[in-house]
Each structure stands twice: as C-alpha cells, then as structure tokens.
Short mmCIF file of C-alpha atoms (C1' of nucleotides) in Angstrom, two decimals:
data_model
loop_
_atom_site.label_atom_id
_atom_site.label_comp_id
_atom_site.label_asym_id
_atom_site.label_seq_id
_atom_site.Cartn_x
_atom_site.Cartn_y
_atom_site.Cartn_z
CA MET A 1210 8.20 -33.06 10.89
CA THR A 1211 8.38 -30.65 13.75
CA PRO A 1212 8.86 -26.87 13.48
CA THR A 1213 12.31 -25.59 12.55
CA PHE A 1214 14.04 -22.24 12.58
CA PHE A 1215 12.62 -21.66 9.13
CA ASP A 1216 9.10 -22.23 10.39
CA TYR A 1217 9.50 -19.86 13.29
CA VAL A 1218 10.67 -17.08 11.03
CA GLU A 1219 7.74 -17.65 8.72
CA ARG A 1220 5.28 -17.75 11.59
CA LEU A 1221 6.68 -14.59 13.08
CA ASN A 1222 6.26 -12.90 9.77
CA SER A 1223 2.69 -14.09 9.39
CA LEU A 1224 1.97 -12.59 12.77
CA LEU A 1225 3.60 -9.29 11.89
CA ARG A 1226 1.53 -9.09 8.71
CA SER A 1227 -1.54 -10.04 10.64
CA TRP A 1228 -1.02 -7.21 13.12
CA GLN A 1229 -0.46 -4.76 10.35
CA ARG A 1230 -3.79 -5.74 8.87
CA ASP A 1231 -5.46 -5.20 12.23
CA ASP A 1232 -4.23 -1.62 12.32
CA VAL A 1233 -6.85 0.52 10.62
CA GLN A 1234 -4.43 3.18 9.49
CA VAL A 1235 -1.92 0.71 8.07
CA SER A 1236 -4.14 -2.10 6.84
CA THR A 1237 -4.64 -0.55 3.42
CA VAL A 1238 -0.93 -0.02 2.88
CA PRO A 1239 0.84 -2.81 1.00
CA ALA A 1240 3.55 -4.57 2.94
CA VAL A 1241 6.25 -3.70 0.44
CA GLN A 1242 5.71 -0.02 1.00
CA LEU A 1243 6.05 -0.42 4.72
CA SER A 1244 9.21 -2.47 4.36
CA ALA A 1245 10.70 0.09 2.03
CA LEU A 1246 9.90 2.97 4.34
CA ARG A 1247 11.32 1.05 7.22
CA TYR A 1248 14.53 0.41 5.34
CA LEU A 1249 14.85 4.08 4.48
CA SER A 1250 14.64 4.93 8.14
CA ILE A 1251 17.71 2.86 9.00
CA CYS A 1252 19.99 3.29 6.00
CA ASN A 1253 22.70 5.87 5.38
CA HIS A 1254 23.10 8.47 2.65
CA TYR A 1255 24.84 6.06 0.28
CA SER A 1256 21.91 3.68 0.40
CA ASP A 1257 18.75 5.78 0.40
CA THR A 1258 18.13 5.28 -3.33
CA VAL A 1259 15.79 3.24 -5.50
CA THR A 1260 18.53 0.72 -6.17
CA GLY A 1261 19.30 0.49 -2.48
CA VAL A 1262 15.72 -0.43 -1.69
CA THR A 1263 15.64 -2.81 -4.64
CA GLU A 1264 18.68 -4.73 -3.46
CA TYR A 1265 17.51 -4.80 0.13
CA LEU A 1266 14.04 -6.11 -0.63
CA GLY A 1267 15.13 -8.31 -3.52
CA LEU A 1268 12.42 -7.02 -5.84
CA THR A 1269 12.65 -5.59 -9.35
CA LYS A 1270 13.39 -1.95 -10.07
CA GLY A 1271 10.00 -1.33 -11.60
CA THR A 1272 8.05 -2.65 -8.69
CA VAL A 1273 10.09 -0.67 -6.22
CA SER A 1274 9.86 2.48 -8.28
CA GLN A 1275 6.09 2.26 -8.20
CA SER A 1276 5.92 1.58 -4.50
CA LEU A 1277 8.10 4.58 -3.82
CA LYS A 1278 5.92 6.73 -6.01
CA ALA A 1279 2.95 5.69 -3.91
CA LEU A 1280 4.85 6.53 -0.74
CA GLU A 1281 5.66 9.94 -2.15
CA GLU A 1282 2.02 10.55 -2.98
CA ARG A 1283 1.05 9.71 0.57
CA GLN A 1284 3.67 12.24 1.62
CA TRP A 1285 5.57 9.70 3.63
CA LEU A 1286 8.82 10.38 1.82
CA VAL A 1287 10.42 13.09 -0.31
CA LYS A 1288 12.75 12.71 -3.27
CA ARG A 1289 15.86 14.78 -3.77
CA LEU A 1290 18.25 14.71 -6.71
CA ASP A 1291 21.89 14.00 -6.00
CA PRO A 1292 23.92 17.18 -6.52
CA LYS A 1293 26.82 15.34 -8.15
CA ASP A 1294 25.26 12.50 -10.11
CA LYS A 1295 22.02 13.70 -11.60
CA ARG A 1296 20.73 10.18 -12.22
CA ILE A 1297 20.53 9.41 -8.55
CA VAL A 1298 17.43 10.10 -6.45
CA HIS A 1299 17.73 10.24 -2.68
CA LEU A 1300 14.74 9.20 -0.63
CA ARG A 1301 14.04 10.57 2.81
CA PRO A 1302 11.06 9.66 5.01
CA THR A 1303 9.02 12.63 6.18
CA GLN A 1304 8.09 13.25 9.79
CA THR A 1305 4.73 11.62 9.18
CA GLY A 1306 6.40 8.65 7.58
CA LEU A 1307 8.82 8.23 10.44
CA ALA A 1308 6.02 8.44 12.97
CA LEU A 1309 4.21 5.65 11.16
CA ILE A 1310 7.28 3.41 11.13
CA GLN A 1311 7.79 4.15 14.76
CA ARG A 1312 4.25 3.03 15.54
CA LEU A 1313 4.79 -0.19 13.67
CA ALA A 1314 8.13 -0.96 15.23
CA THR A 1315 6.73 -0.60 18.70
CA LEU A 1316 3.89 -3.05 18.28
CA GLN A 1317 2.60 -3.47 21.75
CA VAL A 1318 2.26 -7.22 21.54
CA LEU A 1319 5.78 -7.72 20.33
CA GLU A 1320 7.19 -5.28 22.85
CA ASN A 1321 5.41 -7.05 25.67
CA ALA A 1322 6.54 -10.45 24.54
CA LEU A 1323 10.14 -9.29 24.30
CA ALA A 1324 9.86 -7.68 27.71
CA GLN A 1325 8.54 -10.92 29.16
CA LEU A 1326 11.51 -12.71 27.71
CA GLY A 1327 13.80 -10.41 29.65
CA ALA A 1328 16.35 -7.89 28.49
CA GLU A 1329 19.15 -10.41 28.43
CA ALA A 1330 17.30 -12.92 26.30
CA GLU A 1331 16.20 -10.19 23.92
CA GLN A 1332 19.73 -8.99 23.47
CA GLN A 1333 20.91 -12.52 22.94
CA LEU A 1334 18.22 -13.13 20.37
CA THR A 1335 19.04 -9.99 18.45
CA ALA A 1336 22.74 -10.79 18.59
CA LEU A 1337 22.19 -14.28 17.26
CA LEU A 1338 20.07 -13.04 14.41
CA HIS A 1339 22.67 -10.43 13.63
CA GLU A 1340 25.36 -13.05 13.56
CA LEU A 1341 23.29 -15.30 11.36
CA LEU A 1342 22.76 -12.51 8.85
CA THR A 1343 26.46 -11.80 8.89
CA GLN A 1344 27.19 -15.43 8.12
CA ILE A 1345 24.71 -15.43 5.29
CA GLN A 1346 26.22 -12.32 3.80
CA GLN A 1347 29.68 -13.84 3.84
CA GLN A 1348 28.58 -16.80 1.77
CA GLU A 1349 26.55 -14.79 -0.63
CA SER A 1350 27.72 -12.36 -3.22
CA ARG A 1351 24.68 -10.43 -2.08
CA LYS A 1352 25.10 -7.07 -0.40
CA SER A 1353 25.42 -7.30 3.34
CA PHE A 1354 23.78 -4.06 4.47
CA GLY A 1355 25.87 -3.99 7.63
CA ILE A 1356 26.23 -1.09 9.98
CA CYS A 1357 28.57 1.60 8.69
CA SER A 1358 30.89 1.68 11.69
CA SER A 1359 31.50 -2.07 11.46
CA CYS A 1360 32.77 -1.85 7.89
CA ARG A 1361 36.30 -2.61 6.78
CA PHE A 1362 36.41 0.79 5.08
CA HIS A 1363 35.48 2.64 8.22
CA GLN A 1364 38.23 5.03 9.29
CA HIS A 1365 38.88 8.32 11.02
CA ARG A 1366 40.41 11.53 9.65
CA ASP A 1367 41.03 14.54 11.82
CA GLY A 1368 38.88 12.98 14.49
CA GLN A 1369 35.93 12.66 12.10
CA PRO A 1370 34.50 9.41 10.73
CA PHE A 1371 35.71 8.77 7.20
CA CYS A 1372 34.77 6.25 4.50
CA GLY A 1373 37.80 4.65 2.86
CA LEU A 1374 35.74 3.50 -0.10
CA THR A 1375 34.18 6.77 -1.14
CA ARG A 1376 37.03 8.73 0.44
CA GLU A 1377 34.61 11.12 2.07
CA LEU A 1378 34.07 12.43 5.57
CA LEU A 1379 30.90 11.02 7.08
CA PRO A 1380 28.12 12.88 8.86
CA GLY A 1381 28.00 11.90 12.51
CA ASP A 1382 24.66 10.13 12.39
CA ALA A 1383 25.62 8.00 9.39
CA ILE A 1384 27.96 5.64 11.15
CA GLU A 1385 25.31 3.72 13.00
CA LEU A 1386 23.06 3.30 9.99
CA ILE A 1387 23.21 0.42 7.51
CA CYS A 1388 25.00 0.74 4.18
CA ARG A 1389 24.67 -1.11 0.88
CA GLU A 1390 28.42 -0.93 0.30
CA HIS A 1391 29.22 -2.49 3.64
CA GLN A 1392 31.94 -5.14 3.80
CA ALA A 1393 32.90 -7.06 6.89
CA PRO A 1394 36.54 -6.79 8.00
CA ALA A 1395 38.75 -9.57 6.65
CA MET B 554 17.90 4.51 14.38
CA THR B 555 19.82 1.28 14.27
CA PRO B 556 18.40 -2.14 13.34
CA THR B 557 16.15 -3.85 15.87
CA PHE B 558 14.77 -7.33 16.29
CA PHE B 559 11.90 -6.30 14.07
CA ASP B 560 14.31 -5.29 11.31
CA TYR B 561 16.20 -8.54 11.46
CA VAL B 562 13.05 -10.57 11.08
CA GLU B 563 12.00 -8.48 8.12
CA ARG B 564 15.40 -8.74 6.52
CA LEU B 565 15.49 -12.48 7.01
CA ASN B 566 12.16 -12.72 5.34
CA SER B 567 13.24 -10.61 2.41
CA LEU B 568 16.14 -12.95 1.94
CA LEU B 569 13.94 -16.04 2.10
CA ARG B 570 11.65 -14.55 -0.55
CA SER B 571 14.63 -13.59 -2.60
CA TRP B 572 15.97 -17.13 -2.59
CA GLN B 573 12.60 -18.50 -3.51
CA ARG B 574 12.55 -16.24 -6.53
CA ASP B 575 16.00 -17.48 -7.52
CA ASP B 576 14.74 -21.04 -7.60
CA VAL B 577 13.41 -21.70 -11.10
CA GLN B 578 10.93 -24.32 -10.02
CA VAL B 579 9.51 -22.27 -7.20
CA SER B 580 9.80 -18.73 -8.49
CA THR B 581 6.42 -18.76 -10.16
CA VAL B 582 4.63 -20.06 -7.09
CA PRO B 583 3.07 -17.38 -4.89
CA ALA B 584 4.50 -17.18 -1.39
CA VAL B 585 1.16 -17.82 0.25
CA GLN B 586 0.87 -21.18 -1.41
CA LEU B 587 4.28 -22.21 -0.19
CA SER B 588 3.52 -21.06 3.33
CA ALA B 589 0.25 -22.96 3.31
CA LEU B 590 1.88 -26.13 2.06
CA ARG B 591 4.60 -25.77 4.63
CA TYR B 592 2.03 -25.40 7.39
CA LEU B 593 0.20 -28.48 6.25
CA SER B 594 3.41 -30.46 6.52
CA ILE B 595 3.80 -29.68 10.21
CA CYS B 596 0.24 -29.65 11.53
CA ASN B 597 -1.81 -32.47 12.98
CA HIS B 598 -5.10 -33.99 11.88
CA TYR B 599 -7.19 -31.48 13.82
CA SER B 600 -5.56 -28.60 11.99
CA ASP B 601 -5.17 -29.65 8.36
CA THR B 602 -8.25 -27.77 7.19
CA VAL B 603 -9.00 -24.58 5.32
CA THR B 604 -9.81 -22.80 8.55
CA GLY B 605 -6.60 -24.06 10.10
CA VAL B 606 -4.53 -22.55 7.31
CA THR B 607 -6.61 -19.38 7.44
CA GLU B 608 -5.96 -18.85 11.13
CA TYR B 609 -2.29 -19.70 10.84
CA LEU B 610 -1.57 -17.33 7.99
CA GLY B 611 -3.99 -14.64 9.14
CA LEU B 612 -5.65 -14.31 5.74
CA THR B 613 -9.29 -14.47 4.73
CA LYS B 614 -11.11 -17.69 3.98
CA GLY B 615 -11.66 -16.84 0.36
CA THR B 616 -8.04 -16.14 -0.37
CA VAL B 617 -6.92 -19.31 1.32
CA SER B 618 -9.54 -21.38 -0.41
CA GLN B 619 -8.27 -20.23 -3.79
CA SER B 620 -4.64 -20.81 -2.92
CA LEU B 621 -5.47 -24.32 -1.82
CA LYS B 622 -7.36 -24.93 -5.02
CA ALA B 623 -4.25 -23.93 -6.93
CA LEU B 624 -2.14 -26.26 -4.83
CA GLU B 625 -4.55 -29.07 -5.56
CA GLU B 626 -4.37 -28.39 -9.28
CA ARG B 627 -0.60 -28.58 -9.13
CA GLN B 628 -1.09 -31.92 -7.39
CA TRP B 629 0.84 -30.82 -4.37
CA LEU B 630 -2.00 -31.66 -2.01
CA VAL B 631 -5.11 -33.79 -1.92
CA LYS B 632 -8.46 -33.08 -0.30
CA ARG B 633 -10.39 -35.60 1.74
CA LEU B 634 -13.80 -35.17 3.32
CA ASP B 635 -14.09 -35.71 7.03
CA PRO B 636 -16.00 -38.94 7.71
CA LYS B 637 -17.93 -37.47 10.65
CA ASP B 638 -18.54 -33.84 9.77
CA LYS B 639 -19.23 -33.55 6.08
CA ARG B 640 -18.46 -29.84 5.98
CA ILE B 641 -14.82 -30.34 6.85
CA VAL B 642 -12.14 -30.88 4.22
CA HIS B 643 -8.81 -32.37 5.24
CA LEU B 644 -5.74 -31.32 3.30
CA ARG B 645 -2.73 -33.55 2.90
CA PRO B 646 0.43 -32.70 0.96
CA THR B 647 1.35 -35.25 -1.70
CA GLN B 648 4.80 -36.77 -2.00
CA THR B 649 5.68 -34.21 -4.64
CA GLY B 650 4.46 -31.42 -2.41
CA LEU B 651 6.45 -32.68 0.54
CA ALA B 652 9.57 -32.98 -1.56
CA LEU B 653 9.20 -29.39 -2.62
CA ILE B 654 8.80 -28.16 0.93
CA GLN B 655 11.77 -30.21 1.92
CA ARG B 656 13.86 -28.54 -0.77
CA LEU B 657 12.81 -25.11 0.43
CA ALA B 658 13.42 -25.81 4.07
CA THR B 659 16.94 -26.99 3.41
CA LEU B 660 18.09 -23.92 1.56
CA GLN B 661 21.79 -24.42 1.27
CA VAL B 662 22.68 -20.88 2.20
CA LEU B 663 20.61 -20.94 5.35
CA GLU B 664 21.85 -24.39 6.32
CA ASN B 665 25.44 -23.30 5.89
CA ALA B 666 24.96 -20.14 7.87
CA LEU B 667 23.31 -22.03 10.70
CA ALA B 668 26.10 -24.59 10.61
CA GLN B 669 28.69 -21.84 10.84
CA LEU B 670 26.91 -20.49 13.87
CA GLY B 671 27.38 -23.82 15.57
CA ALA B 672 24.88 -26.36 16.78
CA GLU B 673 24.61 -24.80 20.19
CA ALA B 674 23.89 -21.32 18.91
CA GLU B 675 21.34 -22.67 16.47
CA GLN B 676 19.52 -24.52 19.18
CA GLN B 677 19.59 -21.46 21.38
CA LEU B 678 18.23 -19.33 18.59
CA THR B 679 15.40 -21.71 17.85
CA ALA B 680 14.60 -22.02 21.54
CA LEU B 681 14.46 -18.25 21.96
CA LEU B 682 12.18 -17.83 18.99
CA HIS B 683 9.98 -20.59 20.30
CA GLU B 684 9.78 -18.91 23.67
CA LEU B 685 9.00 -15.58 22.07
CA LEU B 686 6.14 -17.09 20.11
CA THR B 687 4.84 -18.73 23.25
CA GLN B 688 4.85 -15.36 25.01
CA ILE B 689 3.02 -13.75 22.15
CA GLN B 690 0.41 -16.43 22.13
CA GLN B 691 -0.23 -15.99 25.85
CA GLN B 692 -1.02 -12.32 25.43
CA GLU B 693 -3.14 -12.77 22.38
CA SER B 694 -6.46 -14.40 22.09
CA ARG B 695 -4.99 -15.73 18.85
CA LYS B 696 -4.49 -19.43 18.44
CA SER B 697 -1.07 -20.59 19.57
CA PHE B 698 -0.42 -23.50 17.22
CA GLY B 699 1.81 -25.17 19.76
CA ILE B 700 3.11 -28.69 19.58
CA CYS B 701 0.51 -31.30 20.53
CA SER B 702 2.54 -33.01 23.24
CA SER B 703 3.11 -29.69 25.06
CA CYS B 704 -0.61 -29.03 25.39
CA ARG B 705 -2.53 -28.88 28.63
CA PHE B 706 -4.99 -31.38 27.23
CA HIS B 707 -2.29 -33.87 26.39
CA GLN B 708 -2.77 -37.11 28.30
CA HIS B 709 -2.24 -40.85 28.13
CA ARG B 710 -4.80 -43.65 28.12
CA ASP B 711 -3.76 -47.28 28.13
CA GLY B 712 -0.24 -46.20 27.26
CA GLN B 713 -1.46 -44.35 24.18
CA PRO B 714 -1.43 -40.56 23.68
CA PHE B 715 -4.88 -39.11 24.27
CA CYS B 716 -6.41 -35.66 23.72
CA GLY B 717 -8.45 -34.45 26.69
CA LEU B 718 -10.23 -31.87 24.58
CA THR B 719 -11.55 -34.07 21.81
CA ARG B 720 -11.48 -37.12 24.07
CA GLU B 721 -9.86 -39.21 21.39
CA LEU B 722 -6.83 -41.43 21.17
CA LEU B 723 -4.10 -39.85 19.09
CA PRO B 724 -2.08 -41.40 16.28
CA GLY B 725 1.57 -41.71 17.26
CA ASP B 726 2.92 -39.20 14.77
CA ALA B 727 0.41 -36.53 15.76
CA ILE B 728 1.91 -35.61 19.06
CA GLU B 729 4.92 -33.79 17.70
CA LEU B 730 2.96 -31.80 15.16
CA ILE B 731 1.39 -28.40 15.77
CA CYS B 732 -2.30 -28.04 16.61
CA ARG B 733 -4.72 -25.15 16.27
CA GLU B 734 -6.46 -26.10 19.50
CA HIS B 735 -3.23 -26.06 21.47
CA GLN B 736 -3.25 -24.41 24.89
CA ALA B 737 -0.21 -23.98 27.09
CA PRO B 738 -0.42 -25.54 30.56
CA ALA B 739 -1.61 -23.13 33.24
"C1'" DA C 1109 -38.44 -27.20 13.57
"C1'" DT C 1110 -36.63 -23.07 12.82
"C1'" DA C 1111 -32.78 -20.19 13.55
"C1'" DA C 1112 -28.03 -19.44 14.12
"C1'" DA C 1113 -23.36 -20.84 13.62
"C1'" DT C 1114 -19.64 -23.11 11.22
"C1'" DG C 1115 -16.75 -24.84 7.22
"C1'" DG C 1116 -15.97 -23.94 2.55
"C1'" DT C 1117 -16.55 -22.21 -2.22
"C1'" DA C 1118 -17.46 -18.84 -6.02
"C1'" DT C 1119 -17.48 -14.23 -8.00
"C1'" DC C 1120 -15.67 -9.73 -8.71
"C1'" DG C 1121 -12.69 -5.85 -8.75
"C1'" DA C 1122 -8.77 -3.27 -7.16
"C1'" DA C 1123 -4.12 -3.26 -6.86
"C1'" DT C 1124 0.36 -5.54 -6.77
"C1'" DC C 1125 4.34 -7.19 -8.96
"C1'" DG C 1126 7.47 -8.76 -12.72
"C1'" DA C 1127 8.97 -8.25 -17.59
"C1'" DA C 1128 10.32 -5.45 -20.96
"C1'" DA C 1129 10.95 -1.26 -23.18
"C1'" DC C 1130 12.53 3.10 -22.53
"C1'" DC C 1131 15.15 7.51 -21.21
"C1'" DA C 1132 18.83 10.26 -19.35
"C1'" DA C 1133 23.30 10.71 -17.30
"C1'" DG C 1134 27.89 9.06 -16.68
"C1'" DC C 1135 31.77 6.22 -18.11
"C1'" DT C 1136 35.16 3.96 -21.36
"C1'" DG C 1137 38.36 3.56 -24.73
"C1'" DA C 1138 40.23 3.79 -29.24
"C1'" DT D 1191 36.14 13.23 -29.20
"C1'" DC D 1192 32.33 10.72 -29.74
"C1'" DA D 1193 30.19 6.18 -30.19
"C1'" DG D 1194 29.00 2.55 -27.41
"C1'" DC D 1195 28.31 0.59 -22.90
"C1'" DT D 1196 26.80 0.82 -18.21
"C1'" DT D 1197 24.08 2.54 -14.49
"C1'" DG D 1198 20.00 4.74 -12.09
"C1'" DG D 1199 15.24 5.31 -12.68
"C1'" DT D 1200 10.52 5.52 -14.75
"C1'" DT D 1201 6.69 3.85 -17.48
"C1'" DT D 1202 3.62 0.61 -19.54
"C1'" DC D 1203 1.38 -3.65 -19.75
"C1'" DG D 1204 -0.67 -7.86 -18.34
"C1'" DA D 1205 -1.11 -11.73 -15.29
"C1'" DT D 1206 -2.02 -12.84 -10.73
"C1'" DT D 1207 -3.26 -12.21 -6.22
"C1'" DC D 1208 -5.93 -11.07 -2.45
"C1'" DG D 1209 -9.86 -9.16 0.21
"C1'" DA D 1210 -14.92 -8.29 0.34
"C1'" DT D 1211 -19.15 -10.05 -0.34
"C1'" DA D 1212 -22.41 -13.25 -1.25
"C1'" DC D 1213 -23.50 -17.79 -1.25
"C1'" DC D 1214 -24.31 -23.02 -0.21
"C1'" DA D 1215 -24.27 -27.15 2.80
"C1'" DT D 1216 -23.98 -29.18 7.18
"C1'" DT D 1217 -24.20 -29.04 12.07
"C1'" DT D 1218 -25.70 -27.17 16.47
"C1'" DA D 1219 -28.80 -24.53 19.49
"C1'" DT D 1220 -33.15 -22.79 21.05
#
DNA sequence: ATAAATGGTATCGAATCGAAACCAAGCTGA
DNA sequence: TCAGCTTGGTTTCGATTCGATACCATTTAT
C-alpha cells in the first residue's frame, strides 16, 4: 500500500498537533478546546452556540459543554444569553482568545510551505478541499457549515443582506462566516 | 475571518473522527491506535518500530508503547524481535488488522465525494498535499517519511533495489512504502 | 571497560471524553 | 389551557488515555 489522500490528511493533522505541542503557551491546552475556539472565530451568530460546536466537532454535548467551560475560565470566550430564547447561550471569543487562534493559524512552518507552493497552488488546494467538503455535505444528512453568502436562503432586502430561513436582516460581517443552517443552492 | 486551508484540514479531520465513531466496530478504539495501525500498513521494514510510530505521530514513547500493546492484545498486530539488534521490535499488522484499516480507508462517503470530484481533481488534490508535505519536511528538521523509491539514497545493484544508507538490498515491496530515514534528493 | 546513547517498557496521576441523568425553556395539540 | 414532548445546556460519574518520569537491556563510543 502506498499513501492515499486519507493518509495525507492524517499526517497533516499529526503535524499540526505536533506543532501545537511544541508551542509552550498552547501545549497544555487540549486540542478540542482549540478547535472549538477556532470554530467560534469563523461562525456566524446563528451558529455560535454549544450545539453549533457540538455538531461541527462531532462530539457529545457534555464533552463540549465542559470544554467551553474551561475556555471561559481561561477568559478566552464569554457567554451571553439569547435575548429571545432564554435556553440559548451565545459564545464569543475574547480578544485574547482571538489572538491565540491567530497565532495558531499563522504557524510559520505551514505559512512558509504554502508560500513555497505558490499562491496559485495554494488557492487551488483550498478550492479543491472546499469542493470536496461540499460534495461530502451533499451526500450526508450532516450539517454543511457553508459560508452564509453561498446559501440558498441568502437574499437581499432594501439593499441589506437577508436570511430567507430566519427571515431576518443580517449584520454585514455575518455573510462571510460559516453557518450551521447552511444549504447549498439546488 | 473566513475559512482557510487550516480550517479545512481541521474540518476534514473532525469528519473523519465522526465517521469512525459512527462505526460500531471501530467506535471504541482510540484514534491513536488506528493512526498507528494505519502507519504500520504503509511503512517499510526500517520504520515499523515503536520509535518509527512515535516520530510519525509526534507522541511520546510511553504513550505509543501502550497503544501498541493494546493493538497487540486485540491481535491486530504482532511483534517480532530484530535478528541483529535485540533492542528493536518490529511491528506487523495481522490480516485482521489490515482488513480493519482497509475498511476505514475506504469510507464510502469519502470515496463517493472523491469520485464526484473526478479522477483528475482527486489526483491533483493528492499531488498538492504531497507537495505541501514535502515542502514542510524540507524546512523542518523533522523526519520526512517519504516514499522509499524517491529517496536520495535509493539505488540499484545487480538490477535489485538497494539502499545507499543502510547498504542493503531491498525487498521488492519496500520501495513504494514510506521510510523514516527518507531524504529528498538535493 | 566504563560511560553514554538508543530502543522499549512499566508506573502513576491528571485530565479528557462519552453516557446518562437532569433541569429549564419553548412548543404542540387536544 | 395545561400536560407532554422537544430542544438547548449543564452536571456527575467512571473508564480511558496520554504525558512525565523512571527504569531496564542492548549497542556504541571513548
């Protein structure tokens, strides 16, 4: 057997984990917490909840709830109750939390390697991965977590972005974030 | 912030984990064990050791040693002492173990998605990932785990594949497996 | 020949993660 | 309307994992 796509993804992930462990500030932080925080930094206001994180990471509610509690204690995120539905808790990374995620995302090694590949190849790679994930989502009943503006419910009202599902006007920065209710156009 | 390459890799990995948990037979098996077994199915006879797995997964010796013990107990791999150096233990997946890995690697969802993408796109994707990993390896002092036949030490003697580093003839199936001593040509 | 290095294992403890039980808020439907 | 169901979240508990450390055996170096 020779390495496949599957293997490369696994290897890449091993390396990412490995780098995280090398980072003194991050090494003590469990991977799930980092993933959760990262998700919260790229999801919109319909998706920044415990359930959102749960679906995205494919873990159980309990586990996620605990991880989020830990993140809150580290002051990397804050919780806010939903004004309409009092069951719902919104999670927002703090400045410190965002800075940490930023540091991780711009791992020097990875950045360099991507740069070496060339801008075109990088874009191609990202596009292919994006397409692959889209394909997967279409087969699965699983949530797609696509980008808001690419959703079949995405509309405009009075020149403002508008969600046809929730029937609400959308804040300007929401439309390029990912959403747990996302559905690809037919 | 909108999703980056980093995010896609993480998401893909979440999905892989998620699928593994859905599989009744595999769900109870820790991810590290699966990764280790998978590695052992694609590495050559210089790399099928505890240290090999340790370097590949970026974990500590102790952790890996335990995981391998568990794999042995499940009868998914067998240990064999090296005839020359009595410290070294070689690890070989059993038929059962290989079958399991095979099942995992051919996840229907992933297969389908890749098929939808088209053979050309899939090959491109794999090639890009391969290139990216090669780039990473060149920057890092880390082991590259490249494919034997692409190594700078790869030679031929009397029409047989030959390793210039160990100065040994190589078994025919070794040359398309990955090796922890691999070095890219200058 | 002694010391150092290498390959692996064993022990221990902290901390993660899943399962299940639980609570509160919203929804449904006669 | 109000009893039951569903949904969003938290808590508790226990098994399991993983890293740190110490340790042993074999090989290599001085």
